[in-house]
Coordinates of N, CA, C and O in Angstrom, one line a residue:
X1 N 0.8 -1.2 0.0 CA 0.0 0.0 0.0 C 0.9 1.2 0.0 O 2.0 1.1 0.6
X2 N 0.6 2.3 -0.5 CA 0.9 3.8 -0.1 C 0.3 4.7 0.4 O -0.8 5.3 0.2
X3 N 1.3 4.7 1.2 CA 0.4 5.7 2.1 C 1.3 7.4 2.1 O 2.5 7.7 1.9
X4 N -0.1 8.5 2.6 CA 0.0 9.6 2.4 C 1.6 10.1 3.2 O 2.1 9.4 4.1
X5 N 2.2 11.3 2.8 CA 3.6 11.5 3.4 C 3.6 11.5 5.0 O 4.4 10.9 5.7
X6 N 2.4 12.3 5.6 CA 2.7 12.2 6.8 C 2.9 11.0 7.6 O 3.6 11.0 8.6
X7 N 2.1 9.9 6.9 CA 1.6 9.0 7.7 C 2.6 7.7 7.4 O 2.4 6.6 8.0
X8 N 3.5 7.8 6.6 CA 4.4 7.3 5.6 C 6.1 7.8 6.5 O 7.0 7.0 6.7
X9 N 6.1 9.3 6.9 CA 7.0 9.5 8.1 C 6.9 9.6 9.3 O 7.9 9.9 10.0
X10 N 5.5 9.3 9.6 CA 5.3 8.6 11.2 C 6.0 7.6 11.4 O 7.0 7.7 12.1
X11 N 5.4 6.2 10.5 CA 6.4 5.3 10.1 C 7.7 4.8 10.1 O 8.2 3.8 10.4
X12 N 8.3 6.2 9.5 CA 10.0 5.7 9.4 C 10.1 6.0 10.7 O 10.3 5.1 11.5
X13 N 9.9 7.5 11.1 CA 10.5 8.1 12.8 C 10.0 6.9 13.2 O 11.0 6.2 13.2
X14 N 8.8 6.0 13.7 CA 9.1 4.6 14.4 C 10.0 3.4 14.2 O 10.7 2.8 15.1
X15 N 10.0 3.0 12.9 CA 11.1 2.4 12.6 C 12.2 2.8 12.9 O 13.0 1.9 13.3
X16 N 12.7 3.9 12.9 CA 14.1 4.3 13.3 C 14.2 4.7 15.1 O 15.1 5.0 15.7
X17 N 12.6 4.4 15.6 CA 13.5 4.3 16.8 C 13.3 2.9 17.5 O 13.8 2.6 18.6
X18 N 12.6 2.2 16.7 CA 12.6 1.0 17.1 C 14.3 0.0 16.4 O 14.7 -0.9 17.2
X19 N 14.7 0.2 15.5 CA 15.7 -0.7 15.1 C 16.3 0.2 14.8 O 16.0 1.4 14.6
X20 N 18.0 -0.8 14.8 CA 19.2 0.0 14.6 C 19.2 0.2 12.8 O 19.5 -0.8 12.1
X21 N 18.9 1.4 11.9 CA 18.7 1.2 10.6 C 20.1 2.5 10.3 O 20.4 3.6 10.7
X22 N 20.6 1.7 9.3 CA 21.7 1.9 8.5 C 22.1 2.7 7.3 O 23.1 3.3 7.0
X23 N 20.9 2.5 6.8 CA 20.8 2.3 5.4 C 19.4 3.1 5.0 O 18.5 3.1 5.8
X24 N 19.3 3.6 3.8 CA 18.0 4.4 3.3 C 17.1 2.9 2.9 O 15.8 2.7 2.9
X25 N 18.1 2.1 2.4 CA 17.8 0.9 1.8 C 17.0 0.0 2.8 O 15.9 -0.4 2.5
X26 N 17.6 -0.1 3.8 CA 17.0 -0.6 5.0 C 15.6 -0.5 5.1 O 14.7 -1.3 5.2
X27 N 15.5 1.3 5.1 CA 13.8 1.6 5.9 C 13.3 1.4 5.0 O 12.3 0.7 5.4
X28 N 13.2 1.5 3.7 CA 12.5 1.1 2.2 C 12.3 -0.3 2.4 O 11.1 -0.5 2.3
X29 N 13.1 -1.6 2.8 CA 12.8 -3.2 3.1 C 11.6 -3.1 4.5 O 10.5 -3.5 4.3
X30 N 12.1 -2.5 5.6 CA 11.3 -2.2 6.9 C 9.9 -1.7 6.4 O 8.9 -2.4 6.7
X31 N 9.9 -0.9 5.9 CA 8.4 -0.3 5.1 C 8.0 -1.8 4.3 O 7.2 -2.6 4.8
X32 N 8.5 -2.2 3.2 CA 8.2 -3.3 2.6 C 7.2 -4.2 3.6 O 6.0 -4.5 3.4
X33 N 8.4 -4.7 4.9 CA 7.9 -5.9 5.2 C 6.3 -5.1 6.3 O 5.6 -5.7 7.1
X34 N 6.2 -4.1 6.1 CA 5.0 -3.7 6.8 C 3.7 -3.5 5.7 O 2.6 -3.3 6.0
X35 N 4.1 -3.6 4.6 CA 3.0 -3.9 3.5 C 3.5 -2.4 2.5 O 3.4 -2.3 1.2
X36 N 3.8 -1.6 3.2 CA 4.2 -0.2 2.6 C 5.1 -0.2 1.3 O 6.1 -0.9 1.2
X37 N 4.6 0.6 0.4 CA 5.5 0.7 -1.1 C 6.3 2.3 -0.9 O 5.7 3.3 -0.6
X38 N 7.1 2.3 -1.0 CA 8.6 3.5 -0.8 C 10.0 4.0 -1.9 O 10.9 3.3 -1.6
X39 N 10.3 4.5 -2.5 CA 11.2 4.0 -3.3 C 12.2 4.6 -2.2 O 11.9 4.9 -1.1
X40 N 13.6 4.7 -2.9 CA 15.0 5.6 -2.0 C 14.5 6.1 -1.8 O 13.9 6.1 -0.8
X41 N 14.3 7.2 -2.9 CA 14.2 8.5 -3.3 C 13.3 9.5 -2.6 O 13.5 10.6 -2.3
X42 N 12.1 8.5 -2.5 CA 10.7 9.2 -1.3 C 11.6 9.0 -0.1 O 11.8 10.0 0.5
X43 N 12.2 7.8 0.4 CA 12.8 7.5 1.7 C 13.4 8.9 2.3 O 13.1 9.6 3.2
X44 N 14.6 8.9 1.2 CA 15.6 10.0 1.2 C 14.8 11.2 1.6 O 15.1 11.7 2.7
X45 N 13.8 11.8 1.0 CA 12.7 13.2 1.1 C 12.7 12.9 2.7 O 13.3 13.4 3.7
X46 N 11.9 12.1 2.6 CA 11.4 11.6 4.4 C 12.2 12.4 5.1 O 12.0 13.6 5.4
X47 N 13.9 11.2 5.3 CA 14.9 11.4 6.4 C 14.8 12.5 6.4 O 14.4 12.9 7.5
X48 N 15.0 13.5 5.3 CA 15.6 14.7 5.5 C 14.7 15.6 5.7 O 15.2 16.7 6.1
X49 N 12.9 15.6 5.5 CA 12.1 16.8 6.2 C 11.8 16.1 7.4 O 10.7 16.5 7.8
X50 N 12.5 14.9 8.2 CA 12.0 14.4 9.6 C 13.5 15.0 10.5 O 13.8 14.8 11.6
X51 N 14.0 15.6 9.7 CA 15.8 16.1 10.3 C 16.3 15.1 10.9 O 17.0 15.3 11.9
X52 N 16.2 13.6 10.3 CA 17.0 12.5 10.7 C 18.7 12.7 10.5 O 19.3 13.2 9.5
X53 N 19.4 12.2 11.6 CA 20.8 12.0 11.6 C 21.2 11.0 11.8 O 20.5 10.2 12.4
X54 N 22.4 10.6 11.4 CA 23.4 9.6 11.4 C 24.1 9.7 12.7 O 24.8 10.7 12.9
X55 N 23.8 8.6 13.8 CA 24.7 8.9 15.2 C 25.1 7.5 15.0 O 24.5 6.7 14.5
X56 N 26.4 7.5 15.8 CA 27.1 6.6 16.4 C 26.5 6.1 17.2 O 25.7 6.9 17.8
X57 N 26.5 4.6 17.7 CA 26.0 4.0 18.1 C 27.4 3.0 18.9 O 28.4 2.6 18.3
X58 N 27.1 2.7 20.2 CA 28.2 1.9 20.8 C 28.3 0.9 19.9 O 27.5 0.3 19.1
X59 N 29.9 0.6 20.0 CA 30.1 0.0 18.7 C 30.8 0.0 17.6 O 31.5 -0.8 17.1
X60 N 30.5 1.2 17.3 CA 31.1 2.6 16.3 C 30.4 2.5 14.7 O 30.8 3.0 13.6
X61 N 29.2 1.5 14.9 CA 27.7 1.6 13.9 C 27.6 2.9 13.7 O 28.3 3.6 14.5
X62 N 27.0 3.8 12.7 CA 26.5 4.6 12.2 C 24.8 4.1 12.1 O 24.5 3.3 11.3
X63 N 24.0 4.7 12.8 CA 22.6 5.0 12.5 C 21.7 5.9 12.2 O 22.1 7.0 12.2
X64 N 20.5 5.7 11.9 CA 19.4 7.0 11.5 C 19.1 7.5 12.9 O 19.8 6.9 13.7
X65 N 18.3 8.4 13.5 CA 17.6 8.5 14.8 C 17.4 10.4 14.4 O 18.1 11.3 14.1
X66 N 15.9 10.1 14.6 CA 15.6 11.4 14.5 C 15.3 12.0 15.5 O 14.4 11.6 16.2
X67 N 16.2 13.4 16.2 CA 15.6 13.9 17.4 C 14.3 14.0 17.6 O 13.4 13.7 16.8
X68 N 14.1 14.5 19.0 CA 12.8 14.5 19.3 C 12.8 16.3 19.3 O 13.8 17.0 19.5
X69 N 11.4 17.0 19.2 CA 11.3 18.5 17.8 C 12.3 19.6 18.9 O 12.9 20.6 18.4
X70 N 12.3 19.3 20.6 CA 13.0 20.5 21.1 C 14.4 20.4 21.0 O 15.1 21.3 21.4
X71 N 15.1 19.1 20.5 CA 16.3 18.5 20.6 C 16.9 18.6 19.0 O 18.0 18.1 18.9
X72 N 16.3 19.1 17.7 CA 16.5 19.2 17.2 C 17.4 20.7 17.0 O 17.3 21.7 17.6
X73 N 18.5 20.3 15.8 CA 19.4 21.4 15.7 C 18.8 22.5 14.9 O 17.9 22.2 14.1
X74 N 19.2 24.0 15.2 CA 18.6 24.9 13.9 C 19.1 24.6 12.6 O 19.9 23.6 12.7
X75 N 18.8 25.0 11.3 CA 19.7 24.4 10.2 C 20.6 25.2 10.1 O 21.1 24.8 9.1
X76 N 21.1 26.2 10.6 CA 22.3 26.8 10.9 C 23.0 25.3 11.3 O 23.6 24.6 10.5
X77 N 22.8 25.1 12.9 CA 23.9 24.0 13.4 C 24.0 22.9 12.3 O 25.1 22.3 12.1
X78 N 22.8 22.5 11.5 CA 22.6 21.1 11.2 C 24.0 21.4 9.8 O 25.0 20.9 9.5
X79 N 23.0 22.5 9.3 CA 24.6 23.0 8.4 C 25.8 22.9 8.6 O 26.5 22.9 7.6
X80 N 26.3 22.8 9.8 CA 27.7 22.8 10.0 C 28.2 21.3 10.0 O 28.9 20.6 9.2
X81 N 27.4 20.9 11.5 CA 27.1 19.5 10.9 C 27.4 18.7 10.0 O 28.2 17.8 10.3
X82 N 26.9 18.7 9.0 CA 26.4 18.3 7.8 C 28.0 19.0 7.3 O 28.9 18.2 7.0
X83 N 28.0 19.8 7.2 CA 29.4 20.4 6.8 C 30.8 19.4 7.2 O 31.8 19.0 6.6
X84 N 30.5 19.4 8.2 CA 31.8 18.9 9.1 C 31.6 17.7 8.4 O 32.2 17.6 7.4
X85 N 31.0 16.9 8.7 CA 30.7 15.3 8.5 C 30.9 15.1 6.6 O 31.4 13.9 6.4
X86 N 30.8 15.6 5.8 CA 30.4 15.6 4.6 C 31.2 16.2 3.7 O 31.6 15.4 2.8
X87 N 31.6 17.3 3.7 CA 32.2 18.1 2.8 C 34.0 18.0 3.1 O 34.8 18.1 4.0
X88 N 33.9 17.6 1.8 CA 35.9 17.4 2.1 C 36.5 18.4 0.7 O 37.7 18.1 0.4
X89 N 36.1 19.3 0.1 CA 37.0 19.7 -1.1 C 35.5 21.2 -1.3 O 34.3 21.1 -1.5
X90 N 36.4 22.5 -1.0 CA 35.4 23.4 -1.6 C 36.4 24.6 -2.9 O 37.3 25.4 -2.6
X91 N 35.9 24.4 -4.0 CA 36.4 25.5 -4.7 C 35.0 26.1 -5.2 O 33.9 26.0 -4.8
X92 N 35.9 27.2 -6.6 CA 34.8 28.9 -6.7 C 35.3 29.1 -8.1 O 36.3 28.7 -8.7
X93 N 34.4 29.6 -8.3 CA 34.4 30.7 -10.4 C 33.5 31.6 -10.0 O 32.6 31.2 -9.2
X94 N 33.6 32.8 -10.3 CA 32.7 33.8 -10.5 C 31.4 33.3 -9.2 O 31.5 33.2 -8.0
X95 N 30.8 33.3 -9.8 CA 29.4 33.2 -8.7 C 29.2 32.0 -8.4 O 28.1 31.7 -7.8
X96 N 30.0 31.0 -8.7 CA 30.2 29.0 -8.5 C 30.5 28.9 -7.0 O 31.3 29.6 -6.4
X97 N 29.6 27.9 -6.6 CA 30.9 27.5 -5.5 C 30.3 25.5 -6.1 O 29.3 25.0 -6.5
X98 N 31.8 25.0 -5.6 CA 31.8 23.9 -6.1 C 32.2 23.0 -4.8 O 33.3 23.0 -4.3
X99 N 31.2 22.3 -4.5 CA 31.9 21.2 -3.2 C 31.8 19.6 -3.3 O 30.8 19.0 -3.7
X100 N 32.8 19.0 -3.0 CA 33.1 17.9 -2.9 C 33.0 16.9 -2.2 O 33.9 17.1 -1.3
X101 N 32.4 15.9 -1.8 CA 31.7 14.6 -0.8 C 32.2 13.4 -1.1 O 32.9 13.2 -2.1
X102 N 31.9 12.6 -0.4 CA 32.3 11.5 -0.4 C 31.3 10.7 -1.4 O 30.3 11.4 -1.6
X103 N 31.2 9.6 -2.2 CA 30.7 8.7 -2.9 C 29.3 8.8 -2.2 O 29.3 8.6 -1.0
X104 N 27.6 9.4 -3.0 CA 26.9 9.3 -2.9 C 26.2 10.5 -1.5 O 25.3 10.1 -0.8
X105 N 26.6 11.5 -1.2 CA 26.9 12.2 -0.5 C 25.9 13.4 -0.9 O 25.0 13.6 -0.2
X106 N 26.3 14.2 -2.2 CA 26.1 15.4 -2.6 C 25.1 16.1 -2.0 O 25.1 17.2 -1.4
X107 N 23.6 14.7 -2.2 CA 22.5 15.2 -1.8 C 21.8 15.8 -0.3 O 20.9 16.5 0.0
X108 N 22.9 15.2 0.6 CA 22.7 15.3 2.0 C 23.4 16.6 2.1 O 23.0 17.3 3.1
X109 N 24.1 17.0 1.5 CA 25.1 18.5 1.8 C 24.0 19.7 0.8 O 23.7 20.8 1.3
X110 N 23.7 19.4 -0.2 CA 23.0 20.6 -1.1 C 21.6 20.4 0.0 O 21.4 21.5 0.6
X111 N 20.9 19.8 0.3 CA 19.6 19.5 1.0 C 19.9 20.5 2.5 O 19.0 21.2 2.9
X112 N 21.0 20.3 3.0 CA 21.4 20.9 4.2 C 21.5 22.7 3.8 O 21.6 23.6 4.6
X113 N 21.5 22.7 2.8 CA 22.5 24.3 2.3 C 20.8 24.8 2.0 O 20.4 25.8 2.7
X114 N 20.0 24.2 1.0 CA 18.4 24.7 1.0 C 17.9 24.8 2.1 O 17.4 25.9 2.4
X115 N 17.8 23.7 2.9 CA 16.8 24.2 4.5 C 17.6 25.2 5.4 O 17.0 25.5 6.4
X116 N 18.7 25.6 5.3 CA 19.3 26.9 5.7 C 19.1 28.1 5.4 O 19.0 29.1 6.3
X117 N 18.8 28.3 4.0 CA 18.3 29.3 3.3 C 19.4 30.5 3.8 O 19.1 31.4 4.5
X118 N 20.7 30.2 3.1 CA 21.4 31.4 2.9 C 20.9 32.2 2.1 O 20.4 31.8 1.0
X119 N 21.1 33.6 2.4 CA 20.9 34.6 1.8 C 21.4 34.9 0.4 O 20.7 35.2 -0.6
X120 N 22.5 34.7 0.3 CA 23.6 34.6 -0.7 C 23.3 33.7 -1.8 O 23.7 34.1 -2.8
X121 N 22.7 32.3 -1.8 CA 22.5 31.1 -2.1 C 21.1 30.8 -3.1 O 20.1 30.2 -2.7
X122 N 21.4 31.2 -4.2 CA 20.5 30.8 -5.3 C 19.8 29.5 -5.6 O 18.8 29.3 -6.2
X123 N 20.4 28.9 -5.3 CA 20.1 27.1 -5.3 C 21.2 26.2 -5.6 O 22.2 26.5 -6.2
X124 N 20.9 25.1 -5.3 CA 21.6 24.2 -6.0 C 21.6 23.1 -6.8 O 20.5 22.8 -7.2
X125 N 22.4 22.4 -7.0 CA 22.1 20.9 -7.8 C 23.5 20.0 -7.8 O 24.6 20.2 -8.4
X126 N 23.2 18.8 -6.9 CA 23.5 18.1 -7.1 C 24.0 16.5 -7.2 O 23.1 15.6 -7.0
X127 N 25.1 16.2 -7.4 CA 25.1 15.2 -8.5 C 25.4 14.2 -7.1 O 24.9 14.6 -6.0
X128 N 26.2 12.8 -7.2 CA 26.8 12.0 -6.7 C 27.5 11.8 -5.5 O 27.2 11.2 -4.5
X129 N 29.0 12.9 -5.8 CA 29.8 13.3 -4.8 C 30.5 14.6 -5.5 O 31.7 14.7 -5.7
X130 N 29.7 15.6 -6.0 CA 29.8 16.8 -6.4 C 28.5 17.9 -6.3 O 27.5 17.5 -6.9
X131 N 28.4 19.1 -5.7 CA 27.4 19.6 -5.9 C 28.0 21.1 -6.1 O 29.0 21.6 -5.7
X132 N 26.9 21.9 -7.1 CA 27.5 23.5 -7.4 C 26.3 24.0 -6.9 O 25.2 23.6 -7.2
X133 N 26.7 25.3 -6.1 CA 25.8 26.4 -5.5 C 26.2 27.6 -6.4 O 27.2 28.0 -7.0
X134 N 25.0 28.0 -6.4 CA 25.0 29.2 -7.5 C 24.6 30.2 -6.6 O 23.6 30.2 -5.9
X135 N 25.9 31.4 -6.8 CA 25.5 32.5 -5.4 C 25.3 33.6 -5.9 O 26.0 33.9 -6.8
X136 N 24.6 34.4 -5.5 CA 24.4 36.2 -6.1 C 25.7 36.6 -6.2 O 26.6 36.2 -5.5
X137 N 25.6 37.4 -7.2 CA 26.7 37.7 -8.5 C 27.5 38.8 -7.4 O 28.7 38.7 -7.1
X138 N 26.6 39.9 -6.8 CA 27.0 40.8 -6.1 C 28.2 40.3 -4.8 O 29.2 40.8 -4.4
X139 N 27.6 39.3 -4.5 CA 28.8 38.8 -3.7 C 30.2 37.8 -3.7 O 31.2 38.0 -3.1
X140 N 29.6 36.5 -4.8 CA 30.5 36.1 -5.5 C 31.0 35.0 -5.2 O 31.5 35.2 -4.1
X141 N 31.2 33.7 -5.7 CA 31.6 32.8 -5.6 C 32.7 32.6 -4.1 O 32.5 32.0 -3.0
X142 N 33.9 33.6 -4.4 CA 35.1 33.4 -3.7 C 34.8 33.6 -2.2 O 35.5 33.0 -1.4
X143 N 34.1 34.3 -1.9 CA 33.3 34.8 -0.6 C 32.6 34.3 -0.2 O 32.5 34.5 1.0
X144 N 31.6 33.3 -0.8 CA 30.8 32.3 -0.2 C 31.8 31.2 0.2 O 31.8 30.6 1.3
X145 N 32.6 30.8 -0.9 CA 33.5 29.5 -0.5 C 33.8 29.5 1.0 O 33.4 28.8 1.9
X146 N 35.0 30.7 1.0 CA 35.4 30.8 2.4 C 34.3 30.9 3.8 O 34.7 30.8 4.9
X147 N 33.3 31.2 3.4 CA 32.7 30.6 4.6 C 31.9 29.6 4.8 O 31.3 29.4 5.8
X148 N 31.9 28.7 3.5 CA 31.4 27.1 3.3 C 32.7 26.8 4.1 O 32.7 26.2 5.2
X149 N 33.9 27.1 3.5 CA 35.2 26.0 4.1 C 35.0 26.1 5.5 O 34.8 25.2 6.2
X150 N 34.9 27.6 5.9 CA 35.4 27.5 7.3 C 34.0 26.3 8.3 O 34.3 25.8 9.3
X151 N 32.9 26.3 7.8 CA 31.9 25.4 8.4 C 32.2 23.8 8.3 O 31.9 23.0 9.1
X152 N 32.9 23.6 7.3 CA 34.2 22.0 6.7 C 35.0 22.3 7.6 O 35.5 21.2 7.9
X153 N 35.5 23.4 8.3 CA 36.3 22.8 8.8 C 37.9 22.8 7.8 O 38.9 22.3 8.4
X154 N 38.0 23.3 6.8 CA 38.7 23.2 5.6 C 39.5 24.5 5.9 O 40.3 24.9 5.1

């Protein structure tokens, strides 16, 4: 069955605090074996308007776990966050900024940079383990970089 979004990320947030889940792939099988139809892709939307994170887990597992809403970071922190954890390479052209992730990554760092809603930050797009932000001309690529890096960490 499919079911409507809310009721579809009620769902996961239980699933993820009931089992240790890993994988986007995971909650899509988890949904499965509950009758539920999911692709990534919807999954992926989910994690990321439920502000699911990846924590360490004793062990040194990586899992999903979505805070609970007062424990939740602003997307300022989550940005950094997400910065820190993700972004390993930032260059610039003119109004470009261009950042670099690890294998299958992109989407979780551009997704983090839209629910921030920099000022400066026209949108983005992207790919695998590459994404380009496109920033007001007035300010300019090289100036946004440096304070993408400094949130890397870079």
């Amino acid at each position: 069955m499919r079911l409507a979004q809310p009721q579809r990320q009620h769902r996961i947030a239980r699933l993820l605090a009931d089992n240790h889940v890993t994988s986007q792939a995971q909650v899509v099988d988890l949904l499965a074996a509950e009758g539920v139809v999911a692709t990534q892709a919807t999954v992926s939307r989910d994690l990321d308007e439920l502000g699911a994170v990846k924590v360490r887990v004793p062990g040194g597992q990586t899992v999903y776990a979505v805070p609970q809403f007062e424990d939740r970071p602003t997307p300022e922190e989550h940005l950094k966050r997400v910065f820190g954890d993700w972004v390993v390479e930032v260059a610039h052209s003119a109004n470009l900024v261009v950042l670099r992730t690890p294998p299958g990554s992109a989407h979780v760092v551009a997704s983090a940079i839209d629910r921030a809603g920099l000022a400066d930050v026209l949108g983005t797009v992207a790919g695998d383990d590459t994404l380009m932000i496109v920033v007001s001309e007035r300010v300019g690529g090289q100036r946004v970089a440096r304070r993408l890096s400094v949130l890397a960490g870079l």
